[in-house]
């Protein structure tokens, strides 16, 4: 049985224009993938006009509340009193969004109640996953 947490958040897209439009986004956590979170942006908010979903470590999101974290496609850092900056790097360009830190903390608290940080490995069914890999290999 899988338990999923989805939390809508208001993201502010940082653009060259002085106005930062607000876009809806969804933070998503699935107990079956206990190390990861996803952030999904709706089609109207993307350059391609299709929904975009970024997957990254829950630990990265948590650490980014306190200091700059990440060296790859996703980077997270605090900004001001109650904002967190998330940078999403892709070959097409970089998207930078601001999210209220309180919304991220609330999301992380819910995920931590479901799967406490440091105990993610207990959610993995390695025997089942290995059996699935072996089945697909035949």
Short mmCIF file of C-alpha atoms in Angstrom, two decimals:
data_model
loop_
_atom_site.label_atom_id
_atom_site.label_comp_id
_atom_site.label_asym_id
_atom_site.label_seq_id
_atom_site.Cartn_x
_atom_site.Cartn_y
_atom_site.Cartn_z
CA UNK A 1 0.00 0.00 0.00
CA UNK A 2 1.34 3.37 -0.98
CA UNK A 3 0.74 6.58 0.87
CA UNK A 4 1.17 9.77 -1.12
CA UNK A 5 1.38 13.35 0.10
CA UNK A 6 0.57 16.14 -2.33
CA UNK A 7 0.69 19.76 -1.29
CA UNK A 8 -0.07 22.70 -3.55
CA UNK A 9 2.34 25.61 -3.16
CA UNK A 10 2.50 29.07 -4.63
CA UNK A 11 5.72 29.54 -6.56
CA UNK A 12 6.92 32.88 -7.82
CA UNK A 13 8.78 32.64 -11.09
CA UNK A 14 11.80 34.92 -11.16
CA UNK A 15 12.04 36.46 -14.62
CA UNK A 16 13.83 39.33 -16.27
CA UNK A 17 10.69 41.44 -15.97
CA UNK A 18 10.20 43.25 -12.67
CA UNK A 19 6.93 41.40 -11.97
CA UNK A 20 7.27 37.88 -10.58
CA UNK A 21 4.10 36.02 -11.61
CA UNK A 22 2.70 33.47 -9.23
CA UNK A 23 2.33 29.96 -10.58
CA UNK A 24 0.75 26.97 -8.91
CA UNK A 25 3.01 24.03 -8.24
CA UNK A 26 2.59 20.77 -6.38
CA UNK A 27 5.05 19.14 -4.01
CA UNK A 28 4.62 15.38 -4.12
CA UNK A 29 5.97 12.58 -1.90
CA UNK A 30 5.35 8.87 -2.33
CA UNK A 31 6.24 6.41 0.42
CA UNK A 32 7.28 3.88 -2.27
CA UNK A 33 10.11 6.26 -3.30
CA UNK A 34 11.09 7.46 0.17
CA UNK A 35 14.24 9.40 -0.71
CA UNK A 36 12.64 11.59 -3.38
CA UNK A 37 10.21 14.47 -3.73
CA UNK A 38 8.72 15.82 -6.91
CA UNK A 39 7.71 19.34 -7.82
CA UNK A 40 5.26 19.64 -10.68
CA UNK A 41 4.51 22.77 -12.68
CA UNK A 42 1.37 23.03 -14.84
CA UNK A 43 1.57 23.32 -18.64
CA UNK A 44 0.73 27.06 -18.82
CA UNK A 45 3.75 27.84 -16.60
CA UNK A 46 6.31 26.13 -18.86
CA UNK A 47 8.04 27.17 -22.06
CA UNK A 48 7.03 23.94 -23.81
CA UNK A 49 3.38 24.21 -22.81
CA UNK A 50 3.41 20.79 -21.13
CA UNK A 51 3.41 19.81 -17.49
CA UNK A 52 6.94 19.60 -16.10
CA UNK A 53 7.93 17.48 -13.12
CA UNK A 54 11.29 17.66 -11.35
CA UNK A 55 12.39 14.85 -9.03
CA UNK A 56 15.08 15.45 -6.42
CA UNK A 57 16.16 14.34 -2.96
CA UNK A 58 13.98 15.13 0.02
CA UNK A 59 17.22 15.70 1.92
CA UNK A 60 18.23 18.40 -0.60
CA UNK A 61 14.96 20.25 -0.04
CA UNK A 62 15.36 20.07 3.74
CA UNK A 63 19.01 21.16 3.73
CA UNK A 64 18.25 24.00 1.31
CA UNK A 65 16.05 25.66 3.94
CA UNK A 66 19.21 26.39 5.96
CA UNK A 67 21.92 27.01 3.37
CA UNK A 68 22.78 26.72 -0.31
CA UNK A 69 22.61 23.08 -1.43
CA UNK A 70 22.91 21.23 -4.71
CA UNK A 71 25.43 21.16 -7.51
CA UNK A 72 23.43 19.55 -10.30
CA UNK A 73 20.13 20.14 -12.01
CA UNK A 74 18.34 21.22 -8.83
CA UNK A 75 19.69 23.74 -6.34
CA UNK A 76 17.99 25.06 -3.21
CA UNK A 77 18.84 27.95 -0.90
CA UNK A 78 17.16 30.22 1.64
CA UNK A 79 16.24 33.75 0.57
CA UNK A 80 15.23 36.42 3.05
CA UNK A 81 13.01 35.78 6.03
CA UNK A 82 10.53 33.21 4.68
CA UNK A 83 11.44 32.36 1.11
CA UNK A 84 13.32 29.47 -0.40
CA UNK A 85 14.79 29.62 -3.89
CA UNK A 86 14.68 26.54 -6.08
CA UNK A 87 16.73 26.57 -9.29
CA UNK A 88 15.97 24.02 -12.00
CA UNK A 89 18.72 23.69 -14.61
CA UNK A 90 17.98 22.09 -17.99
CA UNK A 91 19.60 22.30 -21.44
CA UNK A 92 16.79 24.67 -22.47
CA UNK A 93 17.60 27.09 -19.65
CA UNK A 94 17.23 27.71 -15.95
CA UNK A 95 14.01 28.32 -14.05
CA UNK A 96 14.25 30.05 -10.69
CA UNK A 97 11.28 30.05 -8.35
CA UNK A 98 10.63 31.37 -4.86
CA UNK A 99 8.42 29.40 -2.48
CA UNK A 100 7.38 30.32 1.05
CA UNK A 101 9.70 28.40 3.38
CA UNK A 102 6.78 27.76 5.72
CA UNK A 103 5.03 25.79 2.94
CA UNK A 104 8.14 23.68 2.42
CA UNK A 105 8.54 23.09 6.16
CA UNK A 106 4.89 22.00 6.40
CA UNK A 107 5.38 19.59 3.48
CA UNK A 108 8.59 18.17 4.99
CA UNK A 109 6.90 17.75 8.36
CA UNK A 110 4.13 15.70 6.72
CA UNK A 111 6.65 13.54 4.86
CA UNK A 112 8.65 13.09 8.07
CA UNK A 113 5.56 11.87 9.91
CA UNK A 114 5.02 9.33 7.14
CA UNK A 115 8.68 8.31 6.77
CA UNK A 116 11.11 9.80 9.31
CA UNK A 117 14.34 11.18 7.87
CA UNK A 118 17.10 8.61 8.17
CA UNK A 119 14.66 5.68 8.09
CA UNK A 120 13.83 5.79 4.39
CA UNK A 121 15.67 2.51 3.78
CA UNK A 122 13.07 0.68 5.86
CA UNK A 123 10.45 1.47 3.21
CA UNK A 124 12.36 -0.30 0.45
CA UNK A 125 11.44 -3.84 -0.52
CA UNK A 126 14.74 -4.85 -2.10
CA UNK A 127 13.71 -8.49 -2.57
CA UNK A 128 10.63 -7.43 -4.53
CA UNK A 129 12.57 -4.86 -6.58
CA UNK A 130 15.28 -7.40 -7.41
CA UNK A 131 12.65 -9.97 -8.42
CA UNK A 132 11.05 -7.38 -10.72
CA UNK A 133 14.42 -6.63 -12.33
CA UNK A 134 15.13 -10.30 -12.85
CA UNK A 135 11.67 -10.88 -14.31
CA UNK A 136 12.18 -8.03 -16.78
CA UNK A 137 15.62 -9.36 -17.75
CA UNK A 138 14.25 -12.71 -18.94
#
